[in-house]
Tab-separated table of C-alpha atoms and ligand atoms in Angstrom:
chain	number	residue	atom	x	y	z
A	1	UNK	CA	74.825	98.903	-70.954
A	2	UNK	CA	70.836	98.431	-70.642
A	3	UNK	CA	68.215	97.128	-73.244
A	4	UNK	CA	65.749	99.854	-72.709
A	5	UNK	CA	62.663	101.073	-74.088
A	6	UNK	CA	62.291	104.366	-71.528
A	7	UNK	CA	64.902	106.718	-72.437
A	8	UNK	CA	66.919	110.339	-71.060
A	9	UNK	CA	64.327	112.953	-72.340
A	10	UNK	CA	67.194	115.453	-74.462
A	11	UNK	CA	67.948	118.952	-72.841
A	12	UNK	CA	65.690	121.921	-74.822
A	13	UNK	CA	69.000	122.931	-77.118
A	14	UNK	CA	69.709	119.214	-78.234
A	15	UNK	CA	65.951	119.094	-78.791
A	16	UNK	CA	66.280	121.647	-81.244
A	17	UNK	CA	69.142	120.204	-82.980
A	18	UNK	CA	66.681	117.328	-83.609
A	19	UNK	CA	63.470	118.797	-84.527
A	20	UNK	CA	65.418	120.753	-87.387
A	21	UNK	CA	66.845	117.709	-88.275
A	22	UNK	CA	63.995	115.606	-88.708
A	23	UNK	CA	62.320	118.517	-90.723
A	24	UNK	CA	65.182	118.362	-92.979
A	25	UNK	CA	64.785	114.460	-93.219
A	26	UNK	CA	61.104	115.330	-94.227
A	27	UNK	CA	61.959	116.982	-96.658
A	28	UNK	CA	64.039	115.053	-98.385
A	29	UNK	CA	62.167	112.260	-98.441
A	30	UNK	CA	59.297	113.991	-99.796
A	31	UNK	CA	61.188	115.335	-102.175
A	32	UNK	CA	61.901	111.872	-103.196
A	33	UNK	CA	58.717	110.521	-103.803
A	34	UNK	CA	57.616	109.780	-100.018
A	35	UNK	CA	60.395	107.319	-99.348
A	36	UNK	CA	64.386	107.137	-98.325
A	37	UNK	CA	66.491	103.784	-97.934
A	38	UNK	CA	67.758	103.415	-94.642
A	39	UNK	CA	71.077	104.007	-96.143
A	40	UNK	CA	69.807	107.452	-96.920
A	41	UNK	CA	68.289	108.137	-93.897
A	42	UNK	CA	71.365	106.956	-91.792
A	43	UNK	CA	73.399	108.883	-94.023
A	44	UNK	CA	71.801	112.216	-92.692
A	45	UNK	CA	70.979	110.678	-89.108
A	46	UNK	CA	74.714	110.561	-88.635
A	47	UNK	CA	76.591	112.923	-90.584
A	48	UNK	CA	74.481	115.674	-92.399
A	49	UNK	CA	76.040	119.370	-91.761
A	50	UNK	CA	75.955	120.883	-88.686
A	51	UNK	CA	72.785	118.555	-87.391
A	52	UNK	CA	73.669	115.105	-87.825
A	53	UNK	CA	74.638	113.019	-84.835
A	54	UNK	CA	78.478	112.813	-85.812
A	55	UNK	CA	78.468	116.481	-86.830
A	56	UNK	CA	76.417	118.685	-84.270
A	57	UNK	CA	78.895	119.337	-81.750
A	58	UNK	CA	76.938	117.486	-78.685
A	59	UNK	CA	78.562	114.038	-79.480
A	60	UNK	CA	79.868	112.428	-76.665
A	61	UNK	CA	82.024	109.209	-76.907
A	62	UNK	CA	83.533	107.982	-73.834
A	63	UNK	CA	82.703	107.505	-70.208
A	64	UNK	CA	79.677	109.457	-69.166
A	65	UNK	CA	78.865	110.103	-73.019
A	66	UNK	CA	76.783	107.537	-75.126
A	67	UNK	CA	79.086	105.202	-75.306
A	68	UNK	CA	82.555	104.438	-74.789
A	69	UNK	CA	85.476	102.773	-77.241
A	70	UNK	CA	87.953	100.271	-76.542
A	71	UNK	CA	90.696	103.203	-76.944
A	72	UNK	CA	88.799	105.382	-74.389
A	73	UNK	CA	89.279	102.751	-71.839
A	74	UNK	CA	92.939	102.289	-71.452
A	75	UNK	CA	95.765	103.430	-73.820
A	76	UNK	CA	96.866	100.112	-73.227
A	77	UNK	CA	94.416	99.291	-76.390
A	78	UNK	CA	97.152	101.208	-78.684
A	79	UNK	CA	99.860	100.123	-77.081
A	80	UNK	CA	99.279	96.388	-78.257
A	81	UNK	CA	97.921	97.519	-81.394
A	82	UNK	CA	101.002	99.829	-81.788
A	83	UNK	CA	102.751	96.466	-81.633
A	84	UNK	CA	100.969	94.878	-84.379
A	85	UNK	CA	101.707	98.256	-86.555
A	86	UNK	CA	105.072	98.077	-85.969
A	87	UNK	CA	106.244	94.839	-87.213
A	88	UNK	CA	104.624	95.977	-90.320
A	89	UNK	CA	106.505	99.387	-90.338
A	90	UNK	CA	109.724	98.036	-89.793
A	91	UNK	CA	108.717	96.013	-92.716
A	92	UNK	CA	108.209	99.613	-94.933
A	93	UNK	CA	110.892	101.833	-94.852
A	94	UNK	CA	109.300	105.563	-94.891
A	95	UNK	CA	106.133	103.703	-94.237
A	96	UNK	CA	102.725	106.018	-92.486
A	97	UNK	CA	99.963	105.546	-90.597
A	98	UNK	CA	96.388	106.295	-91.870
A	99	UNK	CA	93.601	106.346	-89.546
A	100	UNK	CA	89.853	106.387	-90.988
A	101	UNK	CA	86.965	108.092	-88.468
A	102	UNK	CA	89.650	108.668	-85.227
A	103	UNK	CA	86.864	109.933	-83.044
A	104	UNK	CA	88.206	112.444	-80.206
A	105	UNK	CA	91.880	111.247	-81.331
A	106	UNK	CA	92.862	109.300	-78.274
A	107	UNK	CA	93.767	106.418	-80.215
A	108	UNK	CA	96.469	108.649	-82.601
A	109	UNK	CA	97.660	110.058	-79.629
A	110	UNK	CA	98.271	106.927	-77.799
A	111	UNK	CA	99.458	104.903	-80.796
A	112	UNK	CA	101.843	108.306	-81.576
A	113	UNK	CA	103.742	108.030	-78.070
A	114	UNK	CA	103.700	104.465	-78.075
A	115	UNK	CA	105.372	104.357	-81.547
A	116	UNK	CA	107.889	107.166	-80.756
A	117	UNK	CA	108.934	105.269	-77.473
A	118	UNK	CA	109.698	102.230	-79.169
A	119	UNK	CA	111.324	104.053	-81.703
A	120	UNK	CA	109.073	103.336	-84.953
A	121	UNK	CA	107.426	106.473	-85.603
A	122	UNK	CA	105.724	106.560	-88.966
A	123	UNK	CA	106.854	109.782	-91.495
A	124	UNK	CA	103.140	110.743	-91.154
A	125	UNK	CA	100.099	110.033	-89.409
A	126	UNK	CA	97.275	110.901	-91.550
A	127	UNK	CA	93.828	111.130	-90.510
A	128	UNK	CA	90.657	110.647	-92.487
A	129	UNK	CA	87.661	111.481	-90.813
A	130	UNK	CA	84.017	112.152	-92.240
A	131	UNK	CA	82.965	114.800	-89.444
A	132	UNK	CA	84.261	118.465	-89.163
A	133	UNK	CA	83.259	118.722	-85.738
A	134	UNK	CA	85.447	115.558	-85.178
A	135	UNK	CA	88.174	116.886	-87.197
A	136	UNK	CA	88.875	120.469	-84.659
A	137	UNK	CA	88.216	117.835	-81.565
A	138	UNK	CA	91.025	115.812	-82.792
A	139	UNK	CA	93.102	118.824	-83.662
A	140	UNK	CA	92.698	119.599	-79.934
A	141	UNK	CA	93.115	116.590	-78.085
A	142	UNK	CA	96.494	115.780	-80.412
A	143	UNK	CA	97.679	118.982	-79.578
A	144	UNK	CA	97.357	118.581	-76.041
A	145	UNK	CA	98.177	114.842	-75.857
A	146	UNK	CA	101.366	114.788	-77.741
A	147	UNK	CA	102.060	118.166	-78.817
A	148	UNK	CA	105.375	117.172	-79.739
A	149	UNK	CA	104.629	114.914	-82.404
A	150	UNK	CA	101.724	117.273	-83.478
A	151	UNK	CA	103.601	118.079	-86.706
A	152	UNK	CA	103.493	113.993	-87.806
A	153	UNK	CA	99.851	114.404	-88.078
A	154	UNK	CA	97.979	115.621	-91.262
A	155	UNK	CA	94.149	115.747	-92.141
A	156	UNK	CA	93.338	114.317	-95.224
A	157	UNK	CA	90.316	115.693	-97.585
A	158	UNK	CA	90.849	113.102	-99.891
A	159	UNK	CA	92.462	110.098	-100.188
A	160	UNK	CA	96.071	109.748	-101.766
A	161	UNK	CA	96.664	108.176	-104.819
A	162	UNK	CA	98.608	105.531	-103.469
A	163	UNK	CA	99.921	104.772	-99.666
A	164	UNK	CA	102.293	102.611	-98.072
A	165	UNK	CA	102.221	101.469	-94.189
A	166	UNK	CA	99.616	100.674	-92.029
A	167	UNK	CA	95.645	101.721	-92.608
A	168	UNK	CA	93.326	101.070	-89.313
A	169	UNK	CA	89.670	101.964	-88.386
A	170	UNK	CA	88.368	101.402	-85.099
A	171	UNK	CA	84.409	101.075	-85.200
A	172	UNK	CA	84.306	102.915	-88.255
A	173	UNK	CA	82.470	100.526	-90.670
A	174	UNK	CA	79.806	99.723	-88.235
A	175	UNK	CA	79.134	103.901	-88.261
A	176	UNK	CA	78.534	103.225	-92.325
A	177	UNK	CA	75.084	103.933	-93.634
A	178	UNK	CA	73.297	100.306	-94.065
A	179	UNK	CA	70.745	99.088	-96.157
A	180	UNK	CA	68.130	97.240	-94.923
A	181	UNK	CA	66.054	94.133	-96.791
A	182	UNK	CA	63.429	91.705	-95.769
A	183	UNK	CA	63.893	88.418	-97.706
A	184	UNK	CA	60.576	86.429	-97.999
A	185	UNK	CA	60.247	83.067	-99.401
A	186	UNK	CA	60.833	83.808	-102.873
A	187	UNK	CA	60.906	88.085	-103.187
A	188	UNK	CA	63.042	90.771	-101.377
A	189	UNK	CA	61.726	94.010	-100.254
A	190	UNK	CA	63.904	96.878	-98.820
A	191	UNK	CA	62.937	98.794	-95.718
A	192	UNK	CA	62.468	102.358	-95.758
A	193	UNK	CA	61.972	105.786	-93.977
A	194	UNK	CA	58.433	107.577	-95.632
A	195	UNK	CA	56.482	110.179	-94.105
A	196	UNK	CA	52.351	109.839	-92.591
A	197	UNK	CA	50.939	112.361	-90.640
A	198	UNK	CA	54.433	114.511	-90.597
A	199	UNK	CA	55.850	111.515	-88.489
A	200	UNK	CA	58.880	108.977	-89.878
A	201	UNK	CA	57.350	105.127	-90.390
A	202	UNK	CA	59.340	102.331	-91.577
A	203	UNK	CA	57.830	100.908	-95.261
A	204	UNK	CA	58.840	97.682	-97.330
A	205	UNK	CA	59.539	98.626	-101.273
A	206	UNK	CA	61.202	96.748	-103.866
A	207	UNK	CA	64.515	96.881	-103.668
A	208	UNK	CA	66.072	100.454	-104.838
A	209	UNK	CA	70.007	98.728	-106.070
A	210	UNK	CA	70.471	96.348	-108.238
A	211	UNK	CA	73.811	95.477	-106.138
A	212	UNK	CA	71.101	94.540	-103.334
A	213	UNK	CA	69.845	92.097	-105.164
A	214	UNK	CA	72.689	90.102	-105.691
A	215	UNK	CA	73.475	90.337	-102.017
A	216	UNK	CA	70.264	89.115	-101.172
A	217	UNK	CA	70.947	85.719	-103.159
A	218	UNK	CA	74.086	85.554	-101.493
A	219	UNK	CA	72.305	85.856	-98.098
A	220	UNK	CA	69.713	82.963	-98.917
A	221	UNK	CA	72.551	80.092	-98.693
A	222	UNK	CA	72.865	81.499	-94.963
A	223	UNK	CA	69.636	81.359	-93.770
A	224	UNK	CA	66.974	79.188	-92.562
A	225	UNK	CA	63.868	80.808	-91.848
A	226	UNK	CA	61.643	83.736	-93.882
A	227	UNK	CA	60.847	86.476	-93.310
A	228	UNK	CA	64.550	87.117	-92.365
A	229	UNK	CA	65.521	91.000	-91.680
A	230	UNK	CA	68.899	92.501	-92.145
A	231	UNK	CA	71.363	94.706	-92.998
A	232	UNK	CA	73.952	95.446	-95.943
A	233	UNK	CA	76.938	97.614	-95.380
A	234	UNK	CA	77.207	98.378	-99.115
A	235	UNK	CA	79.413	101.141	-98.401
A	236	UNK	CA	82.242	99.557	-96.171
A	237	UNK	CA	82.430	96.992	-98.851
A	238	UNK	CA	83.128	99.569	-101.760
A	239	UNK	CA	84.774	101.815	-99.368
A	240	UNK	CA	87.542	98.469	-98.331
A	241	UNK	CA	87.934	97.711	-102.320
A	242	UNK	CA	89.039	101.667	-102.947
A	243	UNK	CA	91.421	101.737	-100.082
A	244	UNK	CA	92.561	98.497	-100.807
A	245	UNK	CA	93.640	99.148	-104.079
A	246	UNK	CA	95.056	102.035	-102.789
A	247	UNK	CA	97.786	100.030	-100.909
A	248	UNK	CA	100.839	99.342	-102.443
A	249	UNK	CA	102.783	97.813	-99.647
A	250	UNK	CA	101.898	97.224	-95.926
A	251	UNK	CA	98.144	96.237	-94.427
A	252	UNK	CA	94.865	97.274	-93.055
A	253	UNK	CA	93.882	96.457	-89.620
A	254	UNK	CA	89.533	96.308	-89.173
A	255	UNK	CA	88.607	96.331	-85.339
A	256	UNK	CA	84.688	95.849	-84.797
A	257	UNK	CA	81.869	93.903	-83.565
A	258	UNK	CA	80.846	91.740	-86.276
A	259	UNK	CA	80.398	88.091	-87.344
A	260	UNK	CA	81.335	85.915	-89.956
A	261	UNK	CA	79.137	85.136	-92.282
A	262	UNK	CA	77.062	82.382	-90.887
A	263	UNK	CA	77.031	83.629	-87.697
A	264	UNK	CA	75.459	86.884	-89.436
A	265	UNK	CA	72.547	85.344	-90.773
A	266	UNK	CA	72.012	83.320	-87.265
A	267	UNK	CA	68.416	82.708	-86.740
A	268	UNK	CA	68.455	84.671	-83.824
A	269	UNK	CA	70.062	88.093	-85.749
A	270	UNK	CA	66.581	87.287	-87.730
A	271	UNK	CA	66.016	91.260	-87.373
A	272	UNK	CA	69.429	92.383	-87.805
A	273	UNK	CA	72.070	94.060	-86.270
A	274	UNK	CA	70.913	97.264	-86.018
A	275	UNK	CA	71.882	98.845	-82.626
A	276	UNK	CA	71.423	102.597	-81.314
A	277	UNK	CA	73.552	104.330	-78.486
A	278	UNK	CA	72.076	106.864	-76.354
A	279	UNK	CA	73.574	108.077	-72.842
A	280	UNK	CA	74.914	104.583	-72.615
A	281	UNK	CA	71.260	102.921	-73.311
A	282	UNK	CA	71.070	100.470	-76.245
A	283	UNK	CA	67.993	100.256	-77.804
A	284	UNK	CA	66.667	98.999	-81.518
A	285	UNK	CA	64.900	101.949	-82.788
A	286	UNK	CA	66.806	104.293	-84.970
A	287	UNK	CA	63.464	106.525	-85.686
A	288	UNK	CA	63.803	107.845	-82.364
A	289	UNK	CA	66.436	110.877	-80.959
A	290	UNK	CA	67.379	111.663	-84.292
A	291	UNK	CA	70.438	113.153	-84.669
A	292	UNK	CA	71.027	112.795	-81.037
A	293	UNK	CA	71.716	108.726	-80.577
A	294	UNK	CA	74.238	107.042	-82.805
A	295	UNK	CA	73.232	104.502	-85.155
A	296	UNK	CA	75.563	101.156	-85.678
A	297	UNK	CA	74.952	97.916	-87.476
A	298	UNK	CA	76.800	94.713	-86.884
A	299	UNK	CA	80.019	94.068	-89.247
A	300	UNK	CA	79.812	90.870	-91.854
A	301	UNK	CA	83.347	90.588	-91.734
A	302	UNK	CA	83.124	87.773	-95.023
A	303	UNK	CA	81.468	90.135	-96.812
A	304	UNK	CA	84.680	92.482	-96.043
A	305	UNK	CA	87.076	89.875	-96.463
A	306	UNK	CA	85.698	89.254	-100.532
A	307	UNK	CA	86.084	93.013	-100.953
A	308	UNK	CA	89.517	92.569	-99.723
A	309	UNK	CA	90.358	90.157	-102.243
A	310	UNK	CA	88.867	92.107	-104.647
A	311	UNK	CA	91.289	94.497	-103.736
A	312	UNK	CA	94.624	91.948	-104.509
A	313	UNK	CA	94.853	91.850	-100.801
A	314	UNK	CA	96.054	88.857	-98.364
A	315	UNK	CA	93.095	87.893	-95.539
A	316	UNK	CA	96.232	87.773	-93.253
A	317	UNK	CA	94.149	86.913	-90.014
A	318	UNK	CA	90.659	87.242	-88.465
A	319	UNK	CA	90.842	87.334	-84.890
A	320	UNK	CA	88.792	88.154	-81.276
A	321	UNK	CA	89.946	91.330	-79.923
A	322	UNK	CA	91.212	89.555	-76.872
A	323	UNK	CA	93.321	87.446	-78.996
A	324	UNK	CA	94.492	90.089	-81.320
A	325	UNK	CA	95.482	92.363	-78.231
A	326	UNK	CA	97.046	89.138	-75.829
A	327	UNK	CA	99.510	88.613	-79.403
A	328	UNK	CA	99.841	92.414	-79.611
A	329	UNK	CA	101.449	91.969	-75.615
A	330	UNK	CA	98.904	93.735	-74.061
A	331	UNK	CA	99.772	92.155	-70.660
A	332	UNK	CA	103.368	92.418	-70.627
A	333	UNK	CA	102.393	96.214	-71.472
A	334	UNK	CA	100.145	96.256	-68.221
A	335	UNK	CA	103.208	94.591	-65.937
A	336	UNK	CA	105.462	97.091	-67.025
A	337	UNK	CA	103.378	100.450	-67.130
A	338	UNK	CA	103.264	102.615	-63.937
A	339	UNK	CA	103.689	100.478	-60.896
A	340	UNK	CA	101.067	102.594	-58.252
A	341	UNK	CA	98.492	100.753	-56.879
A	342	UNK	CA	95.759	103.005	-58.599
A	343	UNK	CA	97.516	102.269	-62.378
A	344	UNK	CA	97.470	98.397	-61.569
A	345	UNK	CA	93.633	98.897	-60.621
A	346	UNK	CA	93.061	101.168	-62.905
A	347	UNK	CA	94.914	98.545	-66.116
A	348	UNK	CA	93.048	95.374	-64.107
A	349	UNK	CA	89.381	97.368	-64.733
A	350	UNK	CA	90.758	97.928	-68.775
A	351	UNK	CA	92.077	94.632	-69.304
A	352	UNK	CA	88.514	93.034	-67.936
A	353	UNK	CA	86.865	95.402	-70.313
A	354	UNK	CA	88.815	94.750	-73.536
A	355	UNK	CA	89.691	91.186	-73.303
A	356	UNK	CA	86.836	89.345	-71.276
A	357	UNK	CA	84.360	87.661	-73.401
A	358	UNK	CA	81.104	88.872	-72.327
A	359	UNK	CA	82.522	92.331	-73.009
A	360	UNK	CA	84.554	93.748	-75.220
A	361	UNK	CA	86.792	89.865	-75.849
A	362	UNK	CA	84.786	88.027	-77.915
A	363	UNK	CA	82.126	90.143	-80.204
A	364	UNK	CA	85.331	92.549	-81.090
A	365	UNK	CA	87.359	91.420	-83.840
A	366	UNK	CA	90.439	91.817	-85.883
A	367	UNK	CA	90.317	91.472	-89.321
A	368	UNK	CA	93.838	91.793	-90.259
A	369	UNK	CA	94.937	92.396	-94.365
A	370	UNK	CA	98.638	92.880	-95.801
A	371	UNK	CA	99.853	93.884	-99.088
A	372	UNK	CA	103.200	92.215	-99.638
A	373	UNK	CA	104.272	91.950	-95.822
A	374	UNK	CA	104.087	89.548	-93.052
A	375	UNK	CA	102.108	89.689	-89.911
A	376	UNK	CA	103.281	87.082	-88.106
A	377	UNK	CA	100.869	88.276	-84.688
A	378	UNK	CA	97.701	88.079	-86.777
A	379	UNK	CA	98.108	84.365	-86.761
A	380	UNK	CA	97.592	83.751	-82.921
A	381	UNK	CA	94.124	82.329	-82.674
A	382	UNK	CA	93.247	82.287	-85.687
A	383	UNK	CA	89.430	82.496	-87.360
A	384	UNK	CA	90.393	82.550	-90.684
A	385	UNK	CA	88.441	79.222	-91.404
A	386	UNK	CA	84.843	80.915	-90.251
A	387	UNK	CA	85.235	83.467	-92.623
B	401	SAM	C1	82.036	105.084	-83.587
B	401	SAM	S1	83.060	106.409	-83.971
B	401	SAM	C2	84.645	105.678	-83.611
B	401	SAM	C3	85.683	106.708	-83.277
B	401	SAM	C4	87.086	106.182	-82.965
B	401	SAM	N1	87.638	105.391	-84.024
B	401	SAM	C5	87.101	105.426	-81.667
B	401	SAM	O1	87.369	104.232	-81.679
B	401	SAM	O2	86.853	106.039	-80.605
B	401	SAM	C6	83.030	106.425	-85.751
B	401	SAM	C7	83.936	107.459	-86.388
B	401	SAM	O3	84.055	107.183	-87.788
B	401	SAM	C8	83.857	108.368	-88.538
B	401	SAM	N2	83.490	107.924	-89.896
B	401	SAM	C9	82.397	107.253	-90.286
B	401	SAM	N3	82.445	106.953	-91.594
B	401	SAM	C10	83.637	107.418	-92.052
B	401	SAM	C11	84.298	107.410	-93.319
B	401	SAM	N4	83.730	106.859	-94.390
B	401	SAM	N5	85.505	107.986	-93.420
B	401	SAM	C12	86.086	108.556	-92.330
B	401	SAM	N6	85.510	108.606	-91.115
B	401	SAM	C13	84.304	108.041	-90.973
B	401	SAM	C14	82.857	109.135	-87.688
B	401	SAM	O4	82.780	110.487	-88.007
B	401	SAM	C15	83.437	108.891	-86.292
B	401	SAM	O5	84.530	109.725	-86.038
């Protein structure tokens, strides 16, 4: 993917999509006194009704779209995951699946026929997922993927009351609304979306949480240099505790790009994370293509590791991708899939993809969490100790 400052110029339709969308977003924050968080602003950039980026029906994830997932690439991806989720369903009698934000549903449907053919299907496979439009294109692609284990899966509006198996979300948190603060020497601002001349401009206030604040002390034993920009993923953090608590028996597996804490607050992330994905460009400015270009920020996977034990969960392992998916047996899976020359190209391209450091390897990782079971895989390379 290219660093790029010269973008596609959006066909007239997805134009429109946008225009109505940023009126809406001017609205709103003039209705709010002139000014939205970021949180807010990402909030509707990404999911409001009908014209947000994950809800307007032109959303393309995969090859040729805006960007591509690591379950897009290969089902090999669930097959070594599937592995992981198994031990800990054989662990669970009657145990399910639930998978947050599924995307187009390739992962469900890969994990689904990988778990049947080894014989450890879960009762159900429930699926979470925070966009409608999302929600038919998974209904579609299941049905047409594994159409006979379309009756295991079931949509969930909200969550149950209490679960037991495996929960996993694949880039999910890093698609949560963020804050964003500037830390000075000794005072903390927040930046914010306001409105000049009917056009969006970033602008420092105090901060608007109090929960920010305490962050933002927390931050300061991290980091070197002022002013220091970044991000807080308030929401994956409350959002882990509440599903946490959830859990009764079983564990949560957290694939993302991320950091530990200290590699977070790195002198050179000194103006965050923030990232935005448009017809496989990357670029850093979220103020443009709204409601057309998705909108991630880095994971702090410590921060989501002391909601965890908020939660009365085990930090069972924190791993690389690569490392997670090499103890998941994603090679022996690649030596015994489909022997033609084009699969063993086809698995060679994947495997580079998914497991090689300067791609998909190394800034990928597995934070691993169990509830009164053992995951004896999450231990392989461990990172536990950077947490
Ligand atoms: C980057 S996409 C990843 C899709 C898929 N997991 C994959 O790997 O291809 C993020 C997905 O998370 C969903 N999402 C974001 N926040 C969510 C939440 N709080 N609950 C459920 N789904 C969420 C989005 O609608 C979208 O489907």
């Amino acid at each position: 993917m290219k660093q790029t400052a010269k973008l596609p110029t959006p066909d007239p339709i997805a134009q429109q999509h946008s225009d109505a969308l940023l009126q809406q977003i001017i609205q709103t924050i003039e209705q709010h006194n002139n000014w939205l968080s970021f949180a807010d602003f990402m909030q509707m950039a990404l999911y409001q009704t009908g014209l947000g980026y994950y809800s307007n029906g032109l959303t393309k994830i995969g090859i040729g779209g805006d960007f591509v997932t690591a379950p897009q690439l290969s089902p090999l991806f669930s097959m070594a995951l599937g592995n992981h989720i198994a031990d800990v369903l054989q662990q669970v009698p009657g145990s399910n699946c639930l998978e947050f934000g599924a995307g187009n549903g390739q992962m469900a449907a890969d994990l689904l026929l990988y778990l049947d053919s080894i014989d450890c299907l879960p009762t159900h496979y429930y699926i979470v997922e925070a966009s409608a439009y999302f929600r038919e294109i998974q209904k579609k692609n299941l049905a047409k993927e594994s159409a006979h284990l379309k009756d295991k899966v079931i949509w969930l509006d909200r969550l149950p009351a209490t679960f037991s198996g495996v929960i996993i979300a694949n880039e999910v948190c890093d698609a949560m609304p963020v804050h964003r603060v500037q830390l000075g020497k000794e005072l903390c601002f927040e930046q914010g979306i306001t409105v000049a001349n009917n056009q969006l401009q970033w602008q420092l206030q105090p901060l608007s949480n109090p929960q920010l604040a305490a962050c933002c002390d927390n931050i300061r034993a991290y980091i070197e240099h002022v002013p220091y920009l970044t991000e807080i993923n308030l929401q994956a953090s409350a959002w882990l505790t509440t599903v946490g608590e959830m859990l009764a028996q079983g564990a949560i597996l957290l694939i993302d790009y991320g950091f530990s804490a200290t590699e977070y607050y790195h002198p050179q992330r000194h103006q965050g994370t923030l990232r935005c994905h448009y017809q496989q460009q990357v670029h850093d400015d979220p103020l443009r293509l709204i409601g057309l270009q998705d909108i991630t920020a880095h994971v702090n996977f410590t921060a989501l590791a002391e909601s965890a034990l908020v939660a009365g969960l085990h930090v069972a392992g924190f791993q690389r991708q690569a490392d997670f998916l090499l103890a998941g047996g994603i090679l022996e899976l690649s030596q015994s899939a489909e022997n033609e020359t084009y699969q063993q190209l086809q698995n060679a391209a994947a495997l580079k993809r998914l497991l090689l450091p300067d791609q998909m390897g190394e800034v990928f990782k597995v934070l691993s969490l169990a509830k009164e079971v053992t995951m004896q895989r999450s231990v392989i390379s461990d990172l536990r100790h950077r947490l």
